[in-house]
Amino acid sequence: MTIGADRIAIETRFLSEWDSSIPVVLENDPVQTMDKNAPWVRLVIRPGVSDPITIGSPQYIQRGRVFIQIMTPLAQGSKQSSDLTDAFIAIFRGWRSSDHRLWFDGGAGTPITEPEKDWHTTVLSIGYMSHHTA
């Protein structure tokens, strides 16, 4: 796999499992005006370090994190945000790609919540690893 292939696999997995009634913004998507009375999310994929795992034949483990920013309307409590957090974790926790070259560990970061101008924001991430051959 490559970093680009990792991204495609992660985005495909997320979009195929996510509730299609909740808008998703991917990295570098055009700016959109969102309904202030409905939730939406932003998905960000951040590759991290790449460590060699062999001597000779160059093979690597690419580590990274997938972040989700969950935006829910202000002053409506935290249940909706918590439910969407659980949905995100369920999509990736323990998942492996069909070729077994990309996988997610079980741990998700602690959600960080804060109010913004128009939204209650929750940011959460989960780690992944991918087997790469140079």
Backbone as JSON, one array per atom type, in Angstrom:
{
  "sequence": "MTIGADRIAIETRFLSEWDSSIPVVLENDPVQTMDKNAPWVRLVIRPGVSDPITIGSPQYIQRGRVFIQIMTPLAQGSKQSSDLTDAFIAIFRGWRSSDHRLWFDGGAGTPITEPEKDWHTTVLSIGYMSHHTA",
  "N": [[0.84, -1.18, 0.0], [0.28, 2.36, -0.33], [0.63, 5.72, 0.95], [-1.36, 7.22, -0.29], [-3.08, 5.15, -1.16], [-3.8, 4.15, 1.34], [-5.28, 6.33, 2.3], [-7.46, 6.36, 0.49], [-8.63, 3.85, 1.06], [-9.36, 4.23, 3.75], [-11.12, 6.45, 3.65], [-13.08, 5.34, 1.96], [-14.03, 3.2, 3.53], [-15.07, 4.67, 5.73], [-17.06, 6.34, 4.51], [-18.78, 4.41, 3.45], [-19.87, 3.24, 5.69], [-20.84, 5.24, 7.36], [-23.61, 7.2, 8.56], [-25.55, 8.32, 6.05], [-27.2, 10.52, 6.13], [-25.98, 12.46, 7.55], [-23.96, 15.09, 6.87], [-20.65, 14.95, 5.45], [-17.45, 16.33, 5.47], [-14.54, 16.15, 3.68], [-10.92, 16.29, 3.69], [-9.7, 19.22, 2.16], [-12.01, 19.6, 0.69], [-14.44, 21.59, -1.11], [-15.54, 24.69, 0.37], [-18.42, 24.63, 2.38], [-21.73, 25.67, 3.22], [-23.22, 24.95, 6.17], [-26.18, 23.55, 7.62], [-27.32, 25.05, 10.46], [-28.87, 23.8, 12.29], [-28.47, 21.14, 12.29], [-26.35, 18.23, 12.61], [-22.93, 17.79, 11.45], [-19.88, 16.42, 10.04], [-16.26, 16.45, 9.95], [-13.69, 14.76, 8.34], [-10.37, 13.81, 8.82], [-7.26, 12.65, 7.77], [-4.2, 11.68, 8.99], [-1.13, 10.74, 8.19], [1.63, 9.32, 9.94], [4.68, 8.46, 11.45], [6.95, 6.26, 9.71], [8.15, 3.1, 9.97], [10.91, 0.89, 9.43], [10.61, -2.64, 8.89], [11.97, -4.79, 8.05], [15.09, -6.3, 7.02], [16.97, -5.72, 4.24], [14.85, -6.54, 1.9], [12.89, -3.84, 1.39], [10.52, -3.1, 3.62], [7.86, -1.55, 5.37], [6.17, -0.27, 8.26], [3.6, 1.88, 8.27], [2.4, 4.36, 10.3], [-0.46, 6.1, 11.55], [-3.13, 8.5, 12.14], [-6.65, 8.83, 12.27], [-8.78, 11.46, 12.29], [-11.81, 12.8, 13.54], [-13.98, 15.49, 13.4], [-16.66, 16.42, 15.07], [-19.54, 18.17, 14.63], [-22.13, 19.59, 16.3], [-25.34, 21.14, 16.81], [-25.39, 24.03, 18.94], [-26.39, 24.21, 22.4], [-28.02, 21.93, 22.63], [-27.5, 19.81, 24.17], [-25.39, 16.89, 24.93], [-25.87, 14.35, 23.95], [-26.29, 13.71, 21.19], [-23.76, 14.23, 20.09], [-22.24, 12.36, 21.54], [-23.39, 9.97, 20.61], [-22.64, 10.06, 17.89], [-19.89, 9.99, 18.19], [-19.59, 7.38, 19.21], [-20.47, 5.99, 16.93], [-18.47, 6.6, 15.04], [-16.19, 5.39, 16.25], [-17.03, 2.71, 16.17], [-16.97, 2.16, 13.44], [-14.25, 1.94, 12.79], [-12.79, 0.6, 14.86], [-10.79, -2.13, 15.41], [-10.98, -2.88, 12.73], [-9.89, -4.29, 9.61], [-8.44, -3.93, 6.4], [-9.52, -5.54, 3.34], [-7.34, -6.77, 2.13], [-5.67, -7.07, 4.22], [-3.6, -5.3, 4.74], [-3.89, -2.9, 5.92], [-4.82, -1.72, 9.04], [-6.68, -1.1, 12.05], [-6.03, -0.18, 15.38], [-7.41, -0.95, 18.59], [-7.76, 1.26, 20.18], [-9.15, 4.44, 20.79], [-8.7, 7.94, 20.85], [-9.31, 10.15, 23.64], [-12.33, 11.93, 23.57], [-12.39, 15.39, 22.81], [-14.11, 18.15, 23.77], [-15.67, 21.25, 22.95], [-17.27, 24.45, 22.96], [-18.02, 26.31, 20.03], [-18.49, 29.15, 17.89], [-20.99, 28.66, 16.51], [-21.4, 26.01, 16.96], [-21.27, 22.94, 18.84], [-18.38, 21.32, 19.4], [-16.73, 18.26, 18.91], [-13.75, 16.5, 19.02], [-12.06, 13.68, 17.94], [-9.85, 10.87, 17.72], [-8.43, 7.97, 16.08], [-6.03, 5.38, 15.92], [-4.12, 4.02, 13.17], [-2.42, 1.44, 11.27], [-0.31, 0.53, 8.55], [0.91, -1.72, 6.12], [3.67, -1.26, 4.15], [5.51, -1.52, 1.12], [8.57, -0.57, -0.14]],
  "CA": [[0.0, 0.0, 0.0], [0.93, 3.66, -0.28], [-0.15, 6.67, 1.76], [-2.56, 7.52, -1.07], [-3.98, 3.99, -1.09], [-4.34, 4.14, 2.7], [-6.32, 7.37, 2.37], [-8.64, 5.9, -0.26], [-9.27, 2.76, 1.81], [-9.96, 4.78, 4.98], [-12.29, 7.25, 3.26], [-14.11, 4.43, 1.45], [-14.62, 2.52, 4.7], [-15.88, 5.62, 6.5], [-18.25, 6.78, 3.77], [-19.71, 3.3, 3.25], [-20.48, 2.86, 6.97], [-21.37, 6.42, 8.06], [-25.0, 7.57, 8.3], [-25.51, 9.24, 4.91], [-28.0, 11.73, 6.38], [-25.12, 13.42, 8.25], [-22.95, 15.52, 5.9], [-19.23, 14.72, 5.71], [-16.48, 17.15, 4.75], [-13.22, 15.54, 3.63], [-9.84, 17.28, 3.54], [-9.61, 20.02, 0.94], [-13.29, 19.74, 0.0], [-14.87, 22.98, -1.21], [-16.24, 25.23, 1.53], [-19.86, 24.43, 2.32], [-22.52, 26.27, 4.28], [-23.94, 23.86, 6.82], [-27.41, 23.84, 8.35], [-26.96, 25.24, 11.88], [-29.77, 23.01, 13.13], [-28.2, 19.71, 12.05], [-24.93, 17.9, 12.77], [-22.08, 17.44, 10.33], [-18.56, 16.0, 10.5], [-15.09, 16.61, 9.09], [-12.77, 13.63, 8.49], [-9.0, 14.18, 8.5], [-6.34, 11.51, 7.87], [-2.85, 12.18, 9.2], [-0.07, 9.75, 8.28], [2.68, 9.68, 10.88], [6.0, 7.88, 11.19], [7.05, 5.01, 8.95], [9.27, 2.36, 10.55], [11.29, -0.32, 8.7], [10.34, -3.88, 9.62], [12.78, -5.87, 7.47], [16.45, -5.98, 6.57], [17.04, -6.17, 2.84], [13.63, -6.16, 1.19], [12.39, -2.7, 2.16], [9.12, -3.1, 4.03], [7.66, -0.56, 6.42], [4.86, -0.07, 8.89], [3.19, 3.28, 8.29], [1.44, 4.64, 11.36], [-1.19, 7.35, 11.36], [-4.35, 8.69, 12.91], [-7.82, 9.37, 11.59], [-9.48, 12.39, 13.18], [-13.14, 13.26, 13.16], [-14.48, 16.66, 14.1], [-18.12, 16.29, 15.08], [-20.17, 19.47, 14.88], [-23.55, 19.49, 16.61], [-25.88, 22.45, 17.16], [-25.23, 24.47, 20.32], [-27.52, 24.21, 23.34], [-28.89, 20.77, 22.45], [-26.98, 18.71, 24.98], [-24.25, 16.16, 24.39], [-26.22, 13.0, 23.51], [-26.06, 13.53, 19.75], [-22.32, 14.16, 19.91], [-21.79, 11.07, 22.07], [-23.84, 8.92, 19.69], [-21.81, 10.12, 16.69], [-18.58, 9.51, 18.62], [-19.68, 5.91, 19.24], [-20.59, 5.5, 15.55], [-17.14, 6.7, 14.44], [-15.34, 4.34, 16.82], [-17.5, 1.4, 15.69], [-16.57, 1.98, 12.04], [-12.83, 1.62, 12.63], [-12.18, -0.21, 15.91], [-10.52, -3.52, 15.06], [-11.21, -3.15, 11.31], [-8.76, -4.54, 8.71], [-8.8, -3.91, 4.99], [-9.7, -6.9, 2.81], [-6.02, -7.34, 1.83], [-5.0, -7.15, 5.52], [-2.42, -4.44, 4.77], [-4.26, -1.71, 6.68], [-5.63, -2.13, 10.18], [-6.87, -0.14, 13.13], [-5.95, -0.75, 16.72], [-8.67, -0.8, 19.3], [-7.84, 2.46, 21.0], [-9.52, 5.75, 20.26], [-8.35, 9.0, 21.78], [-10.39, 10.73, 24.44], [-12.97, 13.05, 22.88], [-12.2, 16.74, 23.34], [-15.29, 18.93, 23.37], [-15.64, 22.68, 23.25], [-18.23, 25.23, 22.17], [-17.53, 27.3, 19.09], [-19.49, 30.2, 17.64], [-22.3, 28.12, 16.15], [-21.4, 24.56, 17.09], [-20.6, 22.19, 19.9], [-17.39, 20.57, 18.63], [-16.04, 17.13, 19.53], [-12.67, 15.99, 18.18], [-11.68, 12.34, 18.37], [-8.99, 10.21, 16.73], [-8.13, 6.56, 16.26], [-4.79, 5.06, 15.24], [-4.06, 2.94, 12.18], [-1.12, 1.01, 10.76], [-0.39, 0.0, 7.2], [2.12, -2.39, 5.67], [4.12, -0.68, 2.88], [6.74, -2.01, 0.51], [9.18, 0.55, -0.87]],
  "C": [[0.89, 1.24, 0.0], [0.09, 4.56, 0.62], [-1.44, 7.04, 1.02], [-3.57, 6.39, -1.05], [-4.59, 3.85, 0.3], [-5.51, 5.11, 2.81], [-7.6, 6.91, 1.67], [-9.37, 4.81, 0.51], [-9.98, 3.28, 3.06], [-11.21, 5.58, 4.64], [-13.42, 6.36, 2.76], [-14.8, 3.71, 2.59], [-15.55, 3.47, 5.44], [-17.17, 5.97, 5.77], [-19.25, 5.65, 3.54], [-20.45, 2.92, 4.53], [-21.18, 4.02, 7.68], [-22.81, 6.67, 7.65], [-25.03, 8.65, 7.21], [-26.36, 10.49, 5.1], [-27.18, 12.81, 7.09], [-23.99, 13.82, 7.3], [-21.52, 15.3, 6.4], [-18.41, 15.67, 4.85], [-15.14, 16.44, 4.84], [-12.18, 16.63, 3.46], [-9.87, 17.91, 2.16], [-10.88, 20.0, 0.1], [-13.62, 21.22, -0.13], [-15.62, 23.41, 0.05], [-17.74, 25.07, 1.32], [-20.52, 25.21, 3.45], [-23.38, 25.17, 4.87], [-25.17, 24.38, 7.56], [-27.07, 23.91, 9.84], [-27.86, 24.45, 12.82], [-29.53, 21.51, 12.99], [-26.7, 19.44, 12.21], [-24.24, 17.68, 11.43], [-20.71, 17.07, 10.87], [-17.49, 16.32, 9.46], [-14.14, 15.45, 9.39], [-11.39, 14.05, 7.99], [-8.1, 12.96, 8.73], [-4.93, 12.07, 7.94], [-1.85, 11.02, 9.29], [1.01, 10.25, 9.25], [4.0, 9.05, 10.48], [5.88, 6.57, 10.42], [8.31, 4.31, 9.44], [9.6, 1.13, 9.7], [11.02, -1.56, 9.55], [11.15, -5.05, 9.08], [14.19, -5.36, 7.21], [16.53, -6.52, 5.15], [15.84, -5.69, 2.07], [12.96, -5.03, 1.96], [10.88, -2.74, 2.41], [8.99, -2.22, 5.27], [6.27, -0.7, 7.03], [4.64, 1.43, 8.95], [2.16, 3.45, 9.39], [0.74, 5.96, 11.05], [-2.41, 7.41, 12.25], [-5.43, 9.24, 11.99], [-8.56, 10.2, 12.62], [-10.87, 12.65, 12.64], [-13.46, 14.46, 14.04], [-16.0, 16.61, 13.96], [-18.71, 17.63, 15.49], [-21.67, 19.24, 15.11], [-24.05, 20.87, 17.03], [-25.68, 22.77, 18.64], [-26.53, 24.34, 21.1], [-28.51, 23.08, 23.11], [-28.38, 19.56, 23.22], [-25.89, 17.93, 24.27], [-24.6, 14.77, 23.85], [-25.91, 12.76, 22.03], [-24.56, 13.4, 19.46], [-21.76, 12.83, 20.4], [-22.18, 9.92, 21.15], [-22.98, 8.88, 18.42], [-20.37, 9.68, 16.99], [-18.56, 7.98, 18.63], [-19.74, 5.33, 17.83], [-19.23, 5.53, 14.85], [-16.22, 5.59, 14.94], [-15.73, 2.97, 16.27], [-17.08, 1.13, 14.25], [-15.14, 1.46, 11.92], [-12.25, 0.67, 13.67], [-12.03, -1.66, 15.48], [-10.68, -3.86, 13.58], [-9.89, -3.37, 10.57], [-9.27, -4.44, 7.27], [-8.85, -5.35, 4.46], [-8.36, -7.56, 2.45], [-5.14, -7.45, 3.08], [-3.74, -6.28, 5.62], [-2.67, -3.15, 5.55], [-5.14, -2.15, 7.82], [-5.64, -1.03, 11.24], [-6.71, -0.85, 14.46], [-7.26, -0.46, 17.43], [-8.85, 0.53, 19.99], [-8.22, 3.71, 20.24], [-9.14, 6.78, 21.3], [-9.56, 9.51, 22.53], [-11.01, 11.89, 23.68], [-12.68, 14.37, 23.59], [-13.38, 17.55, 22.85], [-15.12, 20.38, 23.77], [-16.7, 23.39, 22.41], [-17.48, 26.15, 21.21], [-18.65, 28.3, 18.87], [-20.88, 29.62, 17.41], [-22.46, 26.64, 16.47], [-20.8, 24.09, 18.4], [-19.67, 21.24, 19.15], [-16.79, 19.46, 19.47], [-14.99, 16.64, 18.55], [-12.18, 14.68, 18.78], [-10.77, 11.74, 17.31], [-8.8, 8.75, 17.09], [-6.91, 6.23, 15.4], [-4.93, 3.94, 14.23], [-2.61, 2.61, 11.86], [-1.32, 0.4, 9.39], [0.96, -0.6, 6.82], [2.48, -1.85, 4.29], [5.38, -1.39, 2.41], [7.3, -0.89, -0.35], [9.51, 0.14, -2.29]]
}
